[in-house]
């Protein structure tokens, strides 16, 4: 009952905070963290202890899956090289830098300092996606930051296992086996994610029931995660690969009505889980600080120093890689600044830190564990609050933000192109006796009105008889299908942005679903 009450409280807190975030135009994740800290500081608030398995198994899979589905595969192809460099090279460099700094500034042993470095080495996909969702970043910039955070799990997890092996003196994973461990985590995760996606495609092609489709969509990330973890591969990588592949083919697997339902369900799920997970980050910090030994009072300064080093190191790596965002223009300080500030830590480092065992192999308490937990949580809170609250300003000053007027003009041009596609198809049907000309005329009138931007003309007049209605629905759906194909062609040829594609696809789905019938 206590757990149920806690989850209910976190969801209510998240709803309240999200309402305030919209009104004050600040990112909800940052506000949720601050609200969690504030609640935890209230006298009498019970200490919150979350099992890392709860975060890893219950919370992460659907959030990662939703983030991966949003990833633009078209833009990912253009930035895969810098993503690979960041997902491997920057993670290694960050772990080394934090490990050395922690050894110098804190009483941690060398092995526990390296554990801390491995925990904080990678950016967090949940935080990056949640913070970036409200920003109008160019497609390549958003995809670069988001893809880096989604695909760096295997590297950071291998580092974490190696570091933890030395810390507990078990020697089960050493540097000699790190390469094989990385291949198992990354390669195994990719293979299992692709296999799960293939199975889901086969099942969904044979399913037209909205309830079953919703259930399949909800259990897919959990299935990928559990299947990968059961063979000691990366569950995170498996979920990400499955999400990317199914996100690309999802429009071919379901009809408009089911796509709209799945979108609504996942919006609710993501909102609820994000509310819980970012509140937990804030609630954890005061409780962990209370458990620190008395000689660890310098942790705020130590955490600030670690966060500063992570930001400085990331900036140094991002400057040369920023050229990949705008080919032919060379490195850009503005792009590098946005890429640096958008790379935040979040719930995944916290889950990794909580999974550190309480005792070493010899049965003695693992020294430094409480300090590692506090420093990890403090750095996460720092990045979510400081970087999160100022990210919009950084993007605005950089001049990289896509202006709403630009997006509106692009969408208007694309709507006109889709209307012309429909009219061209109707022209081919004019002389065909098999097609009722009354239906052709009604659809033509609606498309012409849209092309003329005539707001007074009804979008679609409804025919009177059942036969006319059936002919009209069939023809309108044929036109919508052609418009969907044209929209995807424009997208694949880089004539429209991913934002425009998603918005217009949603509009076409609404039109299709409004037809009713079968």
Coordinates of C-alpha atoms in Angstrom, one line a residue:
X1 CA 0.0 0.0 0.0
X2 CA 2.9 2.4 0.8
X3 CA 4.3 1.8 -2.7
X4 CA 1.0 2.5 -4.4
X5 CA 0.5 5.7 -2.4
X6 CA 4.0 6.8 -3.3
X7 CA 3.5 6.3 -7.0
X8 CA 0.1 8.1 -6.8
X9 CA 1.7 11.0 -5.0
X10 CA 4.5 11.2 -7.6
X11 CA 2.0 11.3 -10.5
X12 CA -0.1 14.0 -8.8
X13 CA 3.1 15.9 -8.1
X14 CA 4.1 15.5 -11.7
X15 CA 0.8 16.7 -13.0
X16 CA 0.8 19.8 -10.8
X17 CA 4.4 20.6 -11.7
X18 CA 3.8 20.1 -15.4
X19 CA 0.9 22.5 -15.3
X20 CA 3.1 25.1 -13.6
X21 CA 5.9 24.4 -16.1
X22 CA 3.7 25.2 -19.0
X23 CA 2.4 28.4 -17.4
X24 CA 5.9 29.6 -16.5
X25 CA 7.5 28.2 -19.7
X26 CA 10.2 26.2 -18.0
X27 CA 11.2 22.6 -18.6
X28 CA 9.1 20.2 -16.5
X29 CA 12.0 17.8 -15.8
X30 CA 14.0 20.6 -14.1
X31 CA 11.0 21.7 -12.1
X32 CA 10.2 18.1 -11.1
X33 CA 13.7 17.6 -9.7
X34 CA 13.4 20.9 -7.7
X35 CA 10.0 19.8 -6.4
X36 CA 11.3 16.4 -5.4
X37 CA 14.2 18.0 -3.4
X38 CA 11.7 20.4 -1.8
X39 CA 9.4 17.6 -0.7
X40 CA 12.3 15.5 0.6
X41 CA 13.5 18.5 2.8
X42 CA 10.1 18.8 4.6
X43 CA 10.5 17.5 8.1
X44 CA 9.0 14.1 8.6
X45 CA 9.2 13.0 5.0
X46 CA 10.2 9.4 5.0
X47 CA 13.4 8.4 3.2
X48 CA 12.9 7.1 -0.3
X49 CA 14.7 3.9 -1.2
X50 CA 14.2 2.8 -4.8
X51 CA 15.6 -0.5 -6.0
X52 CA 17.7 -0.1 -9.2
X53 CA 15.8 -3.0 -10.7
X54 CA 12.6 -1.0 -10.4
X55 CA 14.1 1.8 -12.4
X56 CA 15.7 -0.5 -15.0
X57 CA 12.8 -2.8 -15.5
X58 CA 9.7 -0.8 -14.9
X59 CA 10.5 2.8 -15.8
X60 CA 13.2 2.9 -18.5
X61 CA 12.0 0.5 -21.2
X62 CA 8.9 2.5 -22.3
X63 CA 10.7 5.8 -22.0
X64 CA 13.6 4.6 -24.1
X65 CA 11.3 3.0 -26.6
X66 CA 9.3 6.2 -27.1
X67 CA 12.4 8.2 -27.5
X68 CA 13.8 5.8 -30.0
X69 CA 10.6 5.8 -32.0
X70 CA 10.9 9.6 -32.3
X71 CA 14.4 9.4 -33.6
X72 CA 14.6 10.4 -37.3
X73 CA 16.4 7.6 -39.1
X74 CA 17.0 9.9 -42.1
X75 CA 18.9 12.4 -40.0
X76 CA 20.6 9.6 -38.1
X77 CA 22.3 8.4 -41.3
X78 CA 23.9 11.8 -41.7
X79 CA 25.4 12.0 -38.2
X80 CA 26.2 8.3 -37.4
X81 CA 30.0 8.9 -37.5
X82 CA 30.0 11.6 -34.8
X83 CA 27.5 9.6 -32.8
X84 CA 29.8 6.6 -32.8
X85 CA 32.8 8.8 -31.8
X86 CA 30.8 10.3 -28.9
X87 CA 29.2 7.0 -27.8
X88 CA 32.6 5.4 -27.4
X89 CA 35.4 8.0 -27.3
X90 CA 33.7 10.7 -25.2
X91 CA 32.4 8.1 -22.7
X92 CA 35.9 6.7 -22.2
X93 CA 37.4 10.1 -21.9
X94 CA 34.7 11.3 -19.5
X95 CA 35.1 8.2 -17.3
X96 CA 38.9 8.7 -17.1
X97 CA 38.6 12.5 -16.3
X98 CA 36.0 12.0 -13.6
X99 CA 37.9 9.1 -12.1
X100 CA 41.2 11.1 -11.9
X101 CA 39.4 14.2 -10.5
X102 CA 37.5 12.2 -7.9
X103 CA 40.7 10.5 -6.7
X104 CA 42.3 13.9 -6.3
X105 CA 39.4 15.8 -4.7
X106 CA 37.6 13.1 -2.6
X107 CA 38.6 10.4 -0.1
X108 CA 37.5 7.7 -2.6
X109 CA 39.9 4.9 -3.5
X110 CA 41.2 4.7 -7.0
X111 CA 38.8 1.8 -7.8
X112 CA 35.7 3.6 -6.4
X113 CA 36.7 6.8 -8.1
X114 CA 36.8 4.9 -11.4
X115 CA 33.3 3.5 -10.6
X116 CA 32.1 7.1 -10.2
X117 CA 33.6 8.0 -13.5
X118 CA 32.0 5.1 -15.3
X119 CA 28.6 5.9 -13.7
X120 CA 28.7 9.6 -14.9
X121 CA 30.4 9.0 -18.2
X122 CA 27.4 8.9 -20.5
X123 CA 24.5 11.3 -21.1
X124 CA 21.0 10.1 -20.3
X125 CA 18.5 9.5 -23.1
X126 CA 15.4 10.1 -20.9
X127 CA 16.6 13.5 -19.7
X128 CA 17.9 14.5 -23.1
X129 CA 14.7 13.6 -24.8
X130 CA 12.5 15.2 -22.2
X131 CA 14.5 18.5 -22.2
X132 CA 14.8 18.6 -26.0
X133 CA 11.2 18.0 -26.7
X134 CA 10.2 21.6 -26.1
X135 CA 13.1 23.1 -28.2
X136 CA 12.9 23.9 -31.9
X137 CA 16.3 22.5 -32.7
X138 CA 17.4 21.7 -36.3
X139 CA 16.9 18.0 -37.1
X140 CA 20.6 17.0 -37.2
X141 CA 21.4 18.8 -33.9
X142 CA 18.5 17.1 -32.1
X143 CA 19.3 13.7 -33.6
X144 CA 23.0 13.9 -32.7
X145 CA 22.4 14.6 -29.0
X146 CA 19.5 12.2 -28.8
X147 CA 21.2 9.3 -30.7
X148 CA 24.4 9.8 -28.6
X149 CA 22.5 9.3 -25.4
X150 CA 20.6 6.3 -26.8
X151 CA 23.6 4.4 -28.1
X152 CA 26.3 5.0 -25.4
X153 CA 24.9 2.5 -23.0
X154 CA 27.0 -0.4 -24.0
X155 CA 30.3 1.5 -23.5
X156 CA 29.3 3.0 -20.1
X157 CA 28.0 -0.4 -18.9
X158 CA 31.2 -2.2 -19.9
X159 CA 33.3 0.5 -18.0
X160 CA 31.0 0.2 -15.0
X161 CA 31.4 -3.6 -14.9
X162 CA 35.2 -3.4 -15.2
X163 CA 35.4 -0.7 -12.5
X164 CA 33.0 -2.5 -10.2
X165 CA 35.0 -5.7 -10.6
X166 CA 38.1 -4.0 -9.3
X167 CA 36.2 -2.2 -6.5
X168 CA 34.8 -5.4 -5.1
X169 CA 38.1 -7.3 -5.8
X170 CA 36.3 -10.2 -7.6
X171 CA 38.3 -9.9 -10.8
X172 CA 35.4 -11.4 -12.8
X173 CA 35.7 -8.7 -15.5
X174 CA 39.1 -7.3 -16.3
X175 CA 40.5 -5.2 -19.2
X176 CA 41.3 -8.4 -21.1
X177 CA 37.6 -9.4 -21.2
X178 CA 36.3 -5.8 -21.8
X179 CA 36.3 -6.1 -25.6
X180 CA 34.3 -9.3 -25.5
X181 CA 32.0 -7.9 -22.9
X182 CA 31.4 -4.8 -25.1
X183 CA 30.6 -7.0 -28.1
X184 CA 28.1 -9.1 -26.1
X185 CA 26.4 -6.0 -24.7
X186 CA 26.2 -4.0 -27.9
X187 CA 26.1 -6.7 -30.5
X188 CA 23.8 -8.9 -28.5
X189 CA 21.5 -5.9 -27.7
X190 CA 21.3 -4.9 -31.4
X191 CA 20.6 -8.5 -32.5
X192 CA 17.9 -9.1 -29.9
X193 CA 16.3 -5.7 -30.5
X194 CA 16.2 -6.4 -34.3
X195 CA 14.7 -9.9 -33.7
X196 CA 12.0 -8.5 -31.3
X197 CA 11.2 -5.9 -33.9
X198 CA 10.9 -8.5 -36.6
X199 CA 8.5 -10.6 -34.5
X200 CA 6.4 -7.6 -33.6
X201 CA 6.1 -6.7 -37.3
X202 CA 4.9 -10.2 -38.2
X203 CA 2.3 -10.1 -35.4
X204 CA 1.1 -6.6 -36.0
X205 CA 0.6 -7.2 -39.7
X206 CA -2.0 -9.9 -38.7
X207 CA -3.7 -7.8 -36.1
X208 CA -6.4 -5.2 -36.6
X209 CA -7.8 -5.0 -33.1
X210 CA -7.0 -1.7 -31.4
X211 CA -6.8 -3.2 -27.9
X212 CA -4.4 -5.9 -29.0
X213 CA -2.3 -3.4 -30.9
X214 CA -2.1 -1.2 -27.8
X215 CA -1.1 -4.2 -25.6
X216 CA 1.6 -5.2 -28.1
X217 CA 3.0 -1.7 -28.3
X218 CA 3.1 -1.5 -24.5
X219 CA 4.9 -4.9 -23.9
X220 CA 7.3 -4.6 -26.8
X221 CA 9.9 -2.5 -24.9
X222 CA 9.7 -4.7 -21.8
X223 CA 10.0 -7.9 -24.0
X224 CA 13.2 -6.5 -25.7
X225 CA 14.7 -5.4 -22.4
X226 CA 14.0 -8.7 -20.5
X227 CA 15.1 -10.8 -23.5
X228 CA 18.5 -9.0 -23.7
X229 CA 19.2 -8.9 -20.0
X230 CA 18.4 -12.6 -19.7
X231 CA 21.4 -13.4 -22.0
X232 CA 23.6 -10.6 -20.3
X233 CA 23.3 -8.3 -23.3
X234 CA 22.3 -4.6 -23.1
X235 CA 18.6 -4.3 -22.5
X236 CA 18.8 -0.6 -23.2
X237 CA 20.4 -1.2 -26.6
X238 CA 17.8 -3.8 -27.4
X239 CA 14.9 -1.4 -26.6
X240 CA 16.5 1.4 -28.6
X241 CA 17.1 -0.8 -31.7
X242 CA 13.6 -2.2 -31.6
X243 CA 12.1 1.3 -31.2
X244 CA 14.1 2.8 -34.1
X245 CA 13.2 -0.1 -36.4
X246 CA 9.5 -0.1 -35.5
X247 CA 9.3 3.7 -35.5
X248 CA 10.4 3.6 -39.2
X249 CA 7.9 0.9 -40.2
X250 CA 5.0 1.7 -37.9
X251 CA 3.0 3.6 -40.5
X252 CA 2.8 0.5 -42.6
X253 CA 1.7 -1.8 -39.8
X254 CA -1.4 -0.1 -38.6
X255 CA -4.2 2.1 -39.8
X256 CA -4.8 5.8 -38.9
X257 CA -7.3 5.0 -36.1
X258 CA -4.9 2.7 -34.3
X259 CA -1.9 5.1 -34.8
X260 CA -3.9 7.9 -33.1
X261 CA -4.9 5.6 -30.2
X262 CA -1.3 4.4 -29.7
X263 CA 0.0 7.9 -29.8
X264 CA -2.5 9.0 -27.1
X265 CA -1.8 6.0 -24.9
X266 CA 2.0 6.4 -25.1
X267 CA 1.7 10.1 -24.3
X268 CA 0.0 9.3 -21.1
X269 CA 2.5 6.6 -20.2
X270 CA 5.5 8.8 -20.9
X271 CA 4.0 11.7 -19.0
X272 CA 3.4 9.5 -15.9
X273 CA 6.7 7.7 -15.9
X274 CA 8.7 11.0 -16.5
X275 CA 6.8 12.5 -13.6
X276 CA 7.8 9.7 -11.4
X277 CA 11.4 9.3 -12.5
X278 CA 12.4 13.0 -12.3
X279 CA 10.7 13.4 -8.9
X280 CA 12.6 10.4 -7.7
X281 CA 15.9 12.1 -8.6
X282 CA 15.1 15.0 -6.4
X283 CA 13.7 13.0 -3.6
X284 CA 16.8 10.8 -3.4
X285 CA 19.4 13.5 -2.9
X286 CA 18.5 14.7 0.7
X287 CA 18.0 11.1 1.9
X288 CA 21.4 10.0 0.5
X289 CA 23.1 13.1 2.0
X290 CA 21.8 12.2 5.5
X291 CA 23.5 8.8 5.2
X292 CA 27.0 10.3 4.4
X293 CA 29.8 9.9 6.9
X294 CA 30.5 13.1 8.9
X295 CA 33.8 13.7 7.1
X296 CA 32.2 14.1 3.7
X297 CA 31.0 17.7 4.0
X298 CA 32.7 18.9 0.9
X299 CA 30.5 17.0 -1.4
X300 CA 28.7 20.1 -3.0
X301 CA 32.0 21.5 -4.1
X302 CA 33.2 18.1 -5.3
X303 CA 30.0 17.6 -7.3
X304 CA 30.3 21.1 -8.8
X305 CA 33.9 20.4 -9.9
X306 CA 33.0 17.1 -11.5
X307 CA 30.0 18.7 -13.4
X308 CA 32.3 21.5 -14.6
X309 CA 34.9 19.0 -15.9
X310 CA 32.2 17.0 -17.7
X311 CA 30.9 20.1 -19.4
X312 CA 34.4 21.4 -20.3
X313 CA 35.5 18.0 -21.7
X314 CA 32.2 17.7 -23.7
X315 CA 32.7 21.1 -25.1
X316 CA 36.3 20.2 -26.3
X317 CA 34.9 17.1 -28.1
X318 CA 31.9 18.9 -29.6
X319 CA 33.8 21.7 -31.3
X320 CA 35.4 19.6 -34.0
X321 CA 32.4 17.3 -34.3
X322 CA 30.0 20.2 -34.8
X323 CA 31.1 20.4 -38.4
X324 CA 29.0 17.2 -39.1
X325 CA 25.8 19.2 -38.3
X326 CA 26.4 21.7 -41.1
X327 CA 28.6 20.0 -43.7
X328 CA 31.0 22.3 -45.6
X329 CA 30.9 25.0 -43.0
X330 CA 33.6 23.8 -40.6
X331 CA 33.4 23.7 -36.7
X332 CA 30.9 26.1 -35.1
X333 CA 31.2 27.5 -31.6
X334 CA 27.4 28.1 -31.6
X335 CA 26.6 24.5 -32.5
X336 CA 29.2 23.1 -30.1
X337 CA 27.7 25.2 -27.3
X338 CA 24.2 23.9 -27.9
X339 CA 25.5 20.3 -28.2
X340 CA 27.5 20.6 -25.0
X341 CA 24.7 22.1 -22.9
X342 CA 22.1 19.7 -24.2
X343 CA 24.0 16.6 -22.9
X344 CA 22.6 16.1 -19.5
X345 CA 22.8 13.3 -17.0
X346 CA 19.7 11.7 -15.6
X347 CA 18.0 8.6 -14.2
X348 CA 20.3 6.0 -15.8
X349 CA 23.5 7.1 -13.9
X350 CA 21.4 7.1 -10.7
X351 CA 20.2 3.5 -11.4
X352 CA 23.7 2.4 -12.0
X353 CA 25.0 3.9 -8.8
X354 CA 22.2 2.3 -6.8
X355 CA 23.2 -1.1 -8.1
X356 CA 26.6 -0.9 -6.5
X357 CA 26.7 -3.7 -3.9
X358 CA 26.8 -2.9 -0.2
X359 CA 29.6 -5.2 0.6
X360 CA 32.8 -6.3 -1.1
X361 CA 33.7 -10.0 -1.8
X362 CA 35.3 -10.4 1.6
X363 CA 32.0 -9.4 3.3
X364 CA 33.2 -5.9 4.5
X365 CA 31.1 -2.8 3.6
X366 CA 32.2 -1.4 0.3
X367 CA 34.1 1.8 1.2
X368 CA 33.0 5.0 -0.5
X369 CA 29.6 3.8 -1.7
X370 CA 27.6 6.5 0.1
X371 CA 29.8 9.2 -1.3
X372 CA 29.5 7.8 -4.9
X373 CA 25.7 7.8 -4.6
X374 CA 25.6 11.4 -3.3
X375 CA 28.0 12.7 -5.9
X376 CA 26.2 10.9 -8.7
X377 CA 22.8 12.3 -7.6
X378 CA 24.2 15.8 -7.1
X379 CA 25.7 15.9 -10.6
X380 CA 22.5 14.6 -12.0
X381 CA 20.5 17.3 -10.2
X382 CA 23.0 20.0 -11.2
X383 CA 22.7 19.1 -14.9
X384 CA 19.0 18.7 -14.9
X385 CA 18.4 22.0 -13.0
X386 CA 21.2 24.3 -14.2
X387 CA 21.6 23.1 -17.8
X388 CA 17.9 22.3 -18.1
X389 CA 16.6 25.7 -17.0
X390 CA 19.2 27.6 -19.1
X391 CA 19.1 25.3 -22.2
X392 CA 16.3 27.3 -24.0
X393 CA 18.3 30.5 -23.5
X394 CA 21.5 28.9 -24.9
X395 CA 19.6 27.7 -27.9
X396 CA 18.0 31.1 -28.5
X397 CA 21.3 33.0 -28.2
X398 CA 23.0 30.6 -30.6
X399 CA 20.5 31.5 -33.4
X400 CA 20.0 27.7 -34.2
X401 CA 16.4 27.5 -33.1
X402 CA 14.0 26.9 -36.0
X403 CA 11.6 29.9 -35.9
X404 CA 7.9 29.0 -35.7
X405 CA 7.2 31.1 -38.8
X406 CA 9.7 28.9 -40.8
X407 CA 8.0 25.7 -39.6
X408 CA 4.5 27.2 -40.4
X409 CA 5.6 28.2 -43.9
X410 CA 7.1 24.8 -44.6
X411 CA 4.0 23.1 -43.4
X412 CA 1.8 25.4 -45.6
X413 CA 3.9 24.6 -48.7
X414 CA 3.7 20.9 -48.0
X415 CA 0.0 21.0 -47.5
X416 CA -0.4 22.7 -50.8
X417 CA 1.8 20.0 -52.4
X418 CA -0.3 17.2 -50.9
X419 CA -3.5 18.9 -52.1
X420 CA -2.1 19.1 -55.7
X421 CA -1.1 15.4 -55.4
X422 CA -4.7 14.6 -54.7
X423 CA -6.0 16.8 -57.5
X424 CA -3.6 15.2 -60.0
X425 CA -5.0 11.8 -59.0
X426 CA -8.6 12.9 -59.4
X427 CA -7.8 14.3 -62.9
X428 CA -6.8 10.7 -63.9
X429 CA -10.2 9.5 -62.7
X430 CA -12.4 12.0 -64.4
X431 CA -13.2 9.9 -67.5
X432 CA -13.4 6.6 -65.7
X433 CA -17.0 5.3 -65.5
X434 CA -16.2 2.9 -62.7
X435 CA -15.7 5.9 -60.3
X436 CA -18.8 7.9 -59.3
X437 CA -18.3 11.4 -60.5
X438 CA -20.3 12.8 -57.6
X439 CA -17.6 11.4 -55.2
X440 CA -14.8 12.8 -57.4
X441 CA -16.5 16.2 -57.5
X442 CA -16.9 16.3 -53.7
X443 CA -13.3 15.3 -53.0
X444 CA -12.1 17.8 -55.6
X445 CA -14.1 20.6 -54.0
X446 CA -12.5 19.9 -50.6
X447 CA -9.0 19.7 -52.0
X448 CA -9.4 22.9 -54.1
X449 CA -10.7 24.8 -51.1
X450 CA -7.6 23.8 -49.1
X451 CA -5.3 24.8 -51.9
X452 CA -7.1 28.2 -52.1
X453 CA -6.9 28.4 -48.3
X454 CA -10.7 29.0 -48.3
X455 CA -11.7 28.8 -44.6
X456 CA -15.4 29.2 -45.4
X457 CA -15.7 26.1 -47.6
X458 CA -16.5 22.9 -45.7
X459 CA -13.6 20.5 -45.8
X460 CA -15.7 17.5 -46.8
X461 CA -19.4 17.5 -47.6
X462 CA -21.1 14.2 -46.6
X463 CA -23.0 12.4 -49.3
X464 CA -26.7 11.5 -48.7
X465 CA -27.1 7.9 -49.7
X466 CA -25.2 4.9 -48.3
X467 CA -23.9 4.0 -51.8
X468 CA -22.6 7.5 -52.3
X469 CA -21.1 7.6 -48.8
X470 CA -19.2 4.3 -49.4
X471 CA -17.9 5.6 -52.8
X472 CA -16.8 8.9 -51.2
X473 CA -15.1 7.2 -48.3
X474 CA -13.2 4.8 -50.6
X475 CA -12.0 7.6 -52.9
X476 CA -11.1 9.9 -50.0
X477 CA -9.0 7.1 -48.4
X478 CA -7.3 6.5 -51.8
X479 CA -6.3 10.2 -51.9
X480 CA -5.1 10.1 -48.3
X481 CA -2.9 7.1 -49.0
X482 CA -1.4 8.9 -52.0
X483 CA -0.8 12.0 -49.9
X484 CA 0.9 9.8 -47.2
X485 CA 3.2 8.3 -49.8
X486 CA 4.0 11.8 -51.2
X487 CA 4.7 13.1 -47.7
X488 CA 7.2 10.3 -47.1
X489 CA 8.9 10.9 -50.5
X490 CA 9.3 14.6 -49.6
X491 CA 10.8 13.6 -46.3
X492 CA 13.2 11.0 -47.6
X493 CA 14.4 13.6 -50.2
X494 CA 15.1 16.1 -47.4
X495 CA 12.5 18.5 -48.7
X496 CA 10.6 18.7 -45.4
X497 CA 11.7 18.4 -41.7
X498 CA 10.8 15.5 -39.4
X499 CA 8.6 17.9 -37.4
X500 CA 6.6 18.7 -40.5
X501 CA 6.3 15.1 -41.5
X502 CA 5.0 14.1 -38.1
X503 CA 2.5 17.0 -37.8
X504 CA 1.1 16.5 -41.3
X505 CA 1.0 12.7 -40.9
X506 CA -1.1 13.3 -37.7
X507 CA -3.4 15.5 -39.7
X508 CA -3.9 12.9 -42.4
X509 CA -4.5 10.3 -39.7
X510 CA -7.2 12.5 -38.2
X511 CA -8.9 12.9 -41.6
X512 CA -8.7 9.2 -42.3
X513 CA -10.2 8.3 -38.8
X514 CA -12.9 10.9 -39.3
X515 CA -14.2 9.0 -42.3
X516 CA -15.5 6.3 -40.0
X517 CA -16.9 3.1 -41.5
X518 CA -14.5 0.3 -42.6

